Short mmCIF file of C-alpha atoms in Angstrom, two decimals:
data_model
loop_
_atom_site.label_atom_id
_atom_site.label_comp_id
_atom_site.label_asym_id
_atom_site.label_seq_id
_atom_site.Cartn_x
_atom_site.Cartn_y
_atom_site.Cartn_z
CA MET A 1 63.85 -8.89 81.98
CA PRO A 2 66.07 -8.84 78.87
CA GLU A 3 64.15 -7.71 75.81
CA GLY A 4 64.22 -8.90 72.23
CA ASP A 5 67.30 -6.93 71.21
CA THR A 6 69.31 -8.31 74.13
CA ILE A 7 68.26 -11.90 73.41
CA TRP A 8 69.10 -11.45 69.71
CA ARG A 9 72.64 -10.42 70.67
CA ALA A 10 72.94 -13.36 73.07
CA ALA A 11 71.92 -15.74 70.28
CA ARG A 12 74.44 -14.22 67.89
CA ARG A 13 77.21 -14.50 70.50
CA LEU A 14 76.38 -18.14 71.24
CA HIS A 15 76.06 -18.96 67.54
CA SER A 16 79.47 -17.47 66.84
CA ALA A 17 81.05 -19.52 69.64
CA LEU A 18 79.28 -22.84 69.12
CA ALA A 19 77.75 -23.27 65.67
CA GLY A 20 79.56 -25.64 63.31
CA ARG A 21 81.64 -27.14 66.12
CA VAL A 22 81.41 -30.43 68.01
CA LEU A 23 80.84 -30.32 71.75
CA THR A 24 83.67 -31.67 73.88
CA ARG A 25 81.76 -31.05 77.10
CA SER A 26 78.09 -30.95 78.02
CA ASP A 27 76.63 -30.43 81.49
CA LEU A 28 72.96 -29.61 82.11
CA ARG A 29 72.53 -28.92 85.81
CA VAL A 30 68.79 -29.26 86.16
CA PRO A 31 67.29 -32.42 87.67
CA ARG A 32 65.19 -33.42 84.68
CA PHE A 33 68.12 -33.38 82.24
CA ALA A 34 71.10 -33.97 84.55
CA THR A 35 71.92 -37.27 82.83
CA ALA A 36 71.60 -35.91 79.28
CA ASP A 37 74.93 -35.84 77.47
CA LEU A 38 75.35 -33.80 74.29
CA THR A 39 79.08 -34.44 74.02
CA GLY A 40 80.05 -35.37 70.48
CA ARG A 41 77.12 -33.60 68.88
CA ALA A 42 77.62 -30.69 66.53
CA VAL A 43 75.82 -27.43 67.21
CA LEU A 44 73.88 -26.49 64.09
CA ASP A 45 72.76 -23.01 65.07
CA VAL A 46 71.59 -20.77 67.90
CA THR A 47 68.64 -18.51 67.25
CA SER A 48 66.34 -16.23 69.21
CA ARG A 49 62.56 -16.32 69.09
CA GLY A 50 61.24 -13.29 70.92
CA LYS A 51 62.77 -13.66 74.40
CA HIS A 52 63.51 -17.38 73.96
CA LEU A 53 66.82 -18.98 72.91
CA LEU A 54 66.98 -22.15 70.84
CA THR A 55 70.29 -24.02 70.51
CA ARG A 56 69.96 -26.77 67.90
CA PHE A 57 72.12 -29.89 67.67
CA ASP A 58 72.54 -32.60 65.09
CA GLY A 59 70.37 -35.58 65.77
CA GLY A 60 67.23 -33.45 66.05
CA LEU A 61 67.66 -31.99 69.55
CA THR A 62 67.16 -28.41 70.76
CA LEU A 63 68.15 -26.81 74.05
CA HIS A 64 65.49 -24.25 74.93
CA SER A 65 66.33 -21.53 77.45
CA HIS A 66 64.69 -18.36 78.72
CA LEU A 67 66.58 -15.78 80.80
CA ARG A 68 63.61 -14.05 82.45
CA MET A 69 64.91 -11.54 85.03
CA ASP A 70 68.30 -12.85 86.15
CA GLY A 71 69.55 -15.45 83.71
CA SER A 72 72.50 -15.02 81.36
CA TRP A 73 74.69 -16.90 78.92
CA GLN A 74 78.40 -16.09 79.05
CA VAL A 75 81.03 -17.18 76.51
CA TYR A 76 84.65 -17.79 77.50
CA ALA A 77 87.74 -18.82 75.61
CA THR A 78 89.33 -22.12 76.62
CA GLY A 79 91.31 -21.55 79.79
CA GLU A 80 89.65 -18.22 80.57
CA ARG A 81 88.32 -17.70 84.10
CA TRP A 82 84.53 -17.80 84.33
CA ARG A 83 83.08 -14.63 85.84
CA GLY A 84 79.30 -14.94 85.47
CA GLY A 85 78.58 -15.87 89.08
CA PRO A 86 79.26 -18.53 91.70
CA THR A 87 79.45 -22.15 90.64
CA HIS A 88 76.13 -23.08 92.28
CA GLN A 89 74.35 -20.68 89.88
CA ILE A 90 75.55 -22.51 86.77
CA ARG A 91 72.76 -24.37 85.01
CA ALA A 92 74.42 -25.34 81.71
CA ILE A 93 77.87 -25.79 80.19
CA LEU A 94 78.41 -26.30 76.46
CA ALA A 95 82.03 -26.41 75.34
CA ASN A 96 84.09 -27.13 72.26
CA ALA A 97 87.84 -27.03 71.77
CA GLU A 98 87.96 -23.24 71.54
CA GLN A 99 84.97 -21.77 73.41
CA THR A 100 82.78 -22.51 76.42
CA ALA A 101 79.23 -21.22 76.88
CA VAL A 102 78.04 -21.10 80.48
CA GLY A 103 74.42 -20.51 81.42
CA TYR A 104 73.88 -18.83 84.79
CA ARG A 105 70.62 -18.68 86.79
CA LEU A 106 68.54 -19.98 83.88
CA PRO A 107 64.95 -20.36 85.13
CA VAL A 108 63.94 -22.24 81.98
CA LEU A 109 66.22 -24.90 80.54
CA GLU A 110 64.87 -27.93 78.72
CA LEU A 111 66.09 -30.36 76.11
CA ILE A 112 63.44 -31.07 73.50
CA ARG A 113 63.17 -32.54 70.05
CA THR A 114 63.72 -29.92 67.38
CA ALA A 115 60.50 -31.08 65.76
CA ASP A 116 58.69 -30.06 68.96
CA GLU A 117 59.93 -26.47 69.15
CA GLN A 118 56.47 -25.13 68.38
CA GLY A 119 55.38 -26.51 71.71
CA VAL A 120 57.52 -23.91 73.51
CA VAL A 121 57.48 -20.96 71.09
CA GLY A 122 54.45 -21.60 68.91
CA HIS A 123 52.25 -19.37 71.06
CA LEU A 124 54.37 -16.30 70.30
CA GLY A 125 53.24 -13.55 67.98
CA PRO A 126 55.33 -12.21 65.08
CA ASP A 127 58.97 -11.85 66.13
CA LEU A 128 60.11 -8.23 65.85
CA LEU A 129 63.61 -9.43 64.93
CA GLY A 130 62.71 -12.66 63.20
CA PRO A 131 62.22 -13.77 59.60
CA ASP A 132 58.50 -14.21 60.28
CA TRP A 133 57.94 -10.53 61.08
CA ASP A 134 54.44 -9.61 59.89
CA PRO A 135 53.33 -6.06 60.83
CA ALA A 136 49.74 -6.59 59.73
CA GLU A 137 49.41 -9.67 61.91
CA ALA A 138 51.07 -7.83 64.81
CA VAL A 139 48.53 -5.00 64.53
CA ARG A 140 45.67 -7.50 64.36
CA ARG A 141 46.81 -9.26 67.52
CA LEU A 142 47.65 -6.06 69.38
CA THR A 143 44.18 -4.62 68.82
CA ALA A 144 42.18 -7.86 69.14
CA ASP A 145 40.91 -6.92 72.62
CA PRO A 146 39.80 -3.26 72.44
CA ALA A 147 39.41 -2.96 76.22
CA ARG A 148 42.94 -4.12 77.01
CA PRO A 149 45.39 -1.45 78.24
CA LEU A 150 48.11 -0.69 75.69
CA GLY A 151 50.99 -1.49 78.02
CA GLU A 152 49.57 -4.90 78.85
CA ALA A 153 48.94 -5.65 75.17
CA LEU A 154 52.51 -4.66 74.24
CA LEU A 155 54.01 -6.90 76.92
CA ASP A 156 51.98 -9.91 75.86
CA GLN A 157 54.37 -11.97 73.75
CA ARG A 158 51.41 -13.60 72.01
CA ASN A 159 50.80 -10.29 70.23
CA LEU A 160 54.31 -9.43 69.09
CA ALA A 161 57.41 -11.06 70.47
CA GLY A 162 60.34 -9.15 71.89
CA ILE A 163 58.94 -6.15 73.79
CA GLY A 164 59.74 -5.76 77.48
CA ASN A 165 59.17 -3.06 80.06
CA VAL A 166 61.66 -0.55 78.64
CA PHE A 167 60.31 -0.61 75.10
CA LYS A 168 56.73 -0.72 76.42
CA SER A 169 57.21 2.60 78.23
CA GLU A 170 59.13 4.19 75.38
CA LEU A 171 56.63 3.10 72.72
CA ALA A 172 53.69 4.49 74.69
CA PHE A 173 55.55 7.81 74.98
CA LEU A 174 56.30 7.91 71.27
CA ALA A 175 52.64 7.18 70.56
CA ALA A 176 51.70 10.09 72.90
CA VAL A 177 49.35 7.93 74.99
CA THR A 178 49.65 6.43 78.47
CA PRO A 179 50.27 2.70 78.88
CA TRP A 180 46.78 2.35 80.42
CA LEU A 181 44.83 3.64 77.46
CA PRO A 182 42.64 0.82 76.06
CA VAL A 183 43.94 -0.17 72.64
CA GLY A 184 40.48 0.35 71.20
CA GLN A 185 40.82 4.06 71.99
CA LEU A 186 44.04 4.55 70.05
CA PRO A 187 43.54 7.15 67.31
CA PRO A 188 43.28 5.88 63.72
CA GLY A 189 46.63 4.91 62.28
CA VAL A 190 48.40 4.83 65.66
CA PRO A 191 48.45 1.02 66.04
CA GLU A 192 50.16 0.70 62.65
CA ARG A 193 52.69 3.42 63.47
CA LEU A 194 53.31 1.96 66.91
CA VAL A 195 54.06 -1.49 65.50
CA ALA A 196 56.33 0.01 62.84
CA THR A 197 58.16 2.02 65.51
CA ALA A 198 58.63 -1.09 67.66
CA HIS A 199 60.22 -2.90 64.73
CA ARG A 200 62.44 0.07 63.90
CA LEU A 201 63.65 0.50 67.48
CA LEU A 202 64.51 -3.15 68.05
CA GLU A 203 66.28 -3.33 64.69
CA ALA A 204 68.26 -0.20 65.55
CA ASN A 205 69.27 -1.56 68.96
CA LYS A 206 70.02 -5.20 68.19
CA ASP A 207 73.67 -4.47 67.36
CA ARG A 208 74.45 -2.24 70.35
CA SER A 209 74.37 -2.72 74.10
CA ASP A 210 73.68 0.96 74.89
CA ARG A 211 69.96 0.90 74.05
CA ARG A 212 68.65 4.15 72.61
CA THR A 213 65.18 5.38 71.65
CA THR A 214 65.91 9.10 71.48
CA THR A 215 67.25 11.01 68.49
CA PRO A 216 70.62 12.77 68.17
CA ARG A 217 68.76 15.97 69.08
CA GLN A 218 68.76 14.73 72.70
CA PRO A 219 72.50 14.32 73.40
CA GLY A 220 73.26 12.65 76.71
CA HIS A 221 69.83 11.05 76.93
CA SER A 222 69.26 7.55 75.56
CA LEU A 223 65.64 7.05 76.71
CA TYR A 224 62.66 9.40 76.85
CA VAL A 225 60.88 8.19 79.98
CA TYR A 226 62.08 4.82 81.28
CA GLY A 227 64.07 5.22 84.50
CA ARG A 228 63.64 9.02 84.47
CA GLU A 229 61.13 9.51 87.30
CA HIS A 230 60.91 13.16 88.50
CA ARG A 231 63.30 14.30 85.76
CA PRO A 232 61.99 16.75 83.14
CA CYS A 233 60.49 15.40 79.95
CA LEU A 234 62.85 15.93 77.03
CA ARG A 235 59.97 17.36 74.99
CA CYS A 236 57.71 19.36 77.33
CA GLY A 237 59.65 19.63 80.58
CA ALA A 238 56.97 18.05 82.78
CA PRO A 239 58.31 15.71 85.51
CA ILE A 240 58.29 12.08 84.40
CA ARG A 241 56.07 9.86 86.55
CA LYS A 242 56.03 6.16 87.29
CA ALA A 243 53.59 3.64 88.70
CA GLU A 244 54.35 0.25 90.20
CA LEU A 245 52.04 -2.47 88.93
CA GLY A 246 52.91 -5.73 90.60
CA ASP A 247 56.43 -6.54 89.44
CA ARG A 248 56.19 -4.10 86.54
CA ILE A 249 56.82 -0.37 86.43
CA SER A 250 55.50 2.07 83.86
CA TYR A 251 57.03 5.46 83.20
CA TRP A 252 55.17 8.23 81.38
CA CYS A 253 54.99 11.97 80.82
CA PRO A 254 51.73 13.56 82.05
CA GLY A 255 52.27 16.46 79.66
CA CYS A 256 52.89 14.56 76.42
CA GLN A 257 50.85 11.39 76.91
CA LYS A 258 47.05 11.36 76.92
CA GLY A 259 44.88 8.78 78.63
CA PRO A 260 44.29 7.31 82.10
CA SER A 261 47.14 7.47 84.58
CA ASP A 262 46.34 4.28 86.46
CA ASN A 263 45.45 0.77 85.37
CA PRO A 264 41.67 0.26 85.25
CA SER A 265 41.89 -3.48 84.61
CA GLY A 266 44.35 -4.61 87.27
CA GLU A 267 47.93 -5.81 87.00
CA PRO A 268 49.27 -7.01 83.67
CA ASP A 269 49.92 -10.72 83.34
CA PRO A 270 51.59 -11.12 79.94
CA SER A 271 52.51 -14.48 78.56
CA ASN A 272 56.24 -15.14 78.39
#
């Protein structure tokens, strides 16, 4: 699933292509909104909220989309061939005289009143890349349930919005604890440092597609543990391990990270 940095870039790309321009074509290919026509409306802005995208139009309407695992928004110049997938996977088309935004495989696509946006994103915690970022509130939410495993708490968008499976694994490594350690057992000061690190990493990666959590002292390696099963830890040399938990995978180093190595509370079920 795309994480907060990826969605932030998607919003910026869509905003650059659409904002301040009037739509010359509008096509929402989902049954509920198939007859909706946004042609003639100006796009006011496109913004991200955690992993959600909000495209706002004049007249008080917002197109809410969520990419989940397979969705994407692609932007093409007028006359350019579309390459995001077969035609039957297209769920939305928004075009002006110069640019066309095409939404592929969007599992969530709904047209709502802008005044009702809180109904779809109001449950989210502080946005790691948003103007509402509040580290103290993020720490409070993250640690509200002391028995909850850290990885599950990090993935829950109601705590802090924007973290996915990659950053979850990397943040647990940088905190030197396994993703299954209950948040109530984190050493003093670690929740605050963990939240600060999450903000720093997403800020550092929002402007680049080659996501990196390592330092320049690890040339050739962009991530510490994610996707590195059986390979040596960049710090201690121990083989990186992984565990499959439902549709989620956690990677960790048994040498550097302290805590349980399996999930004592079952599979995570974070809110999107």
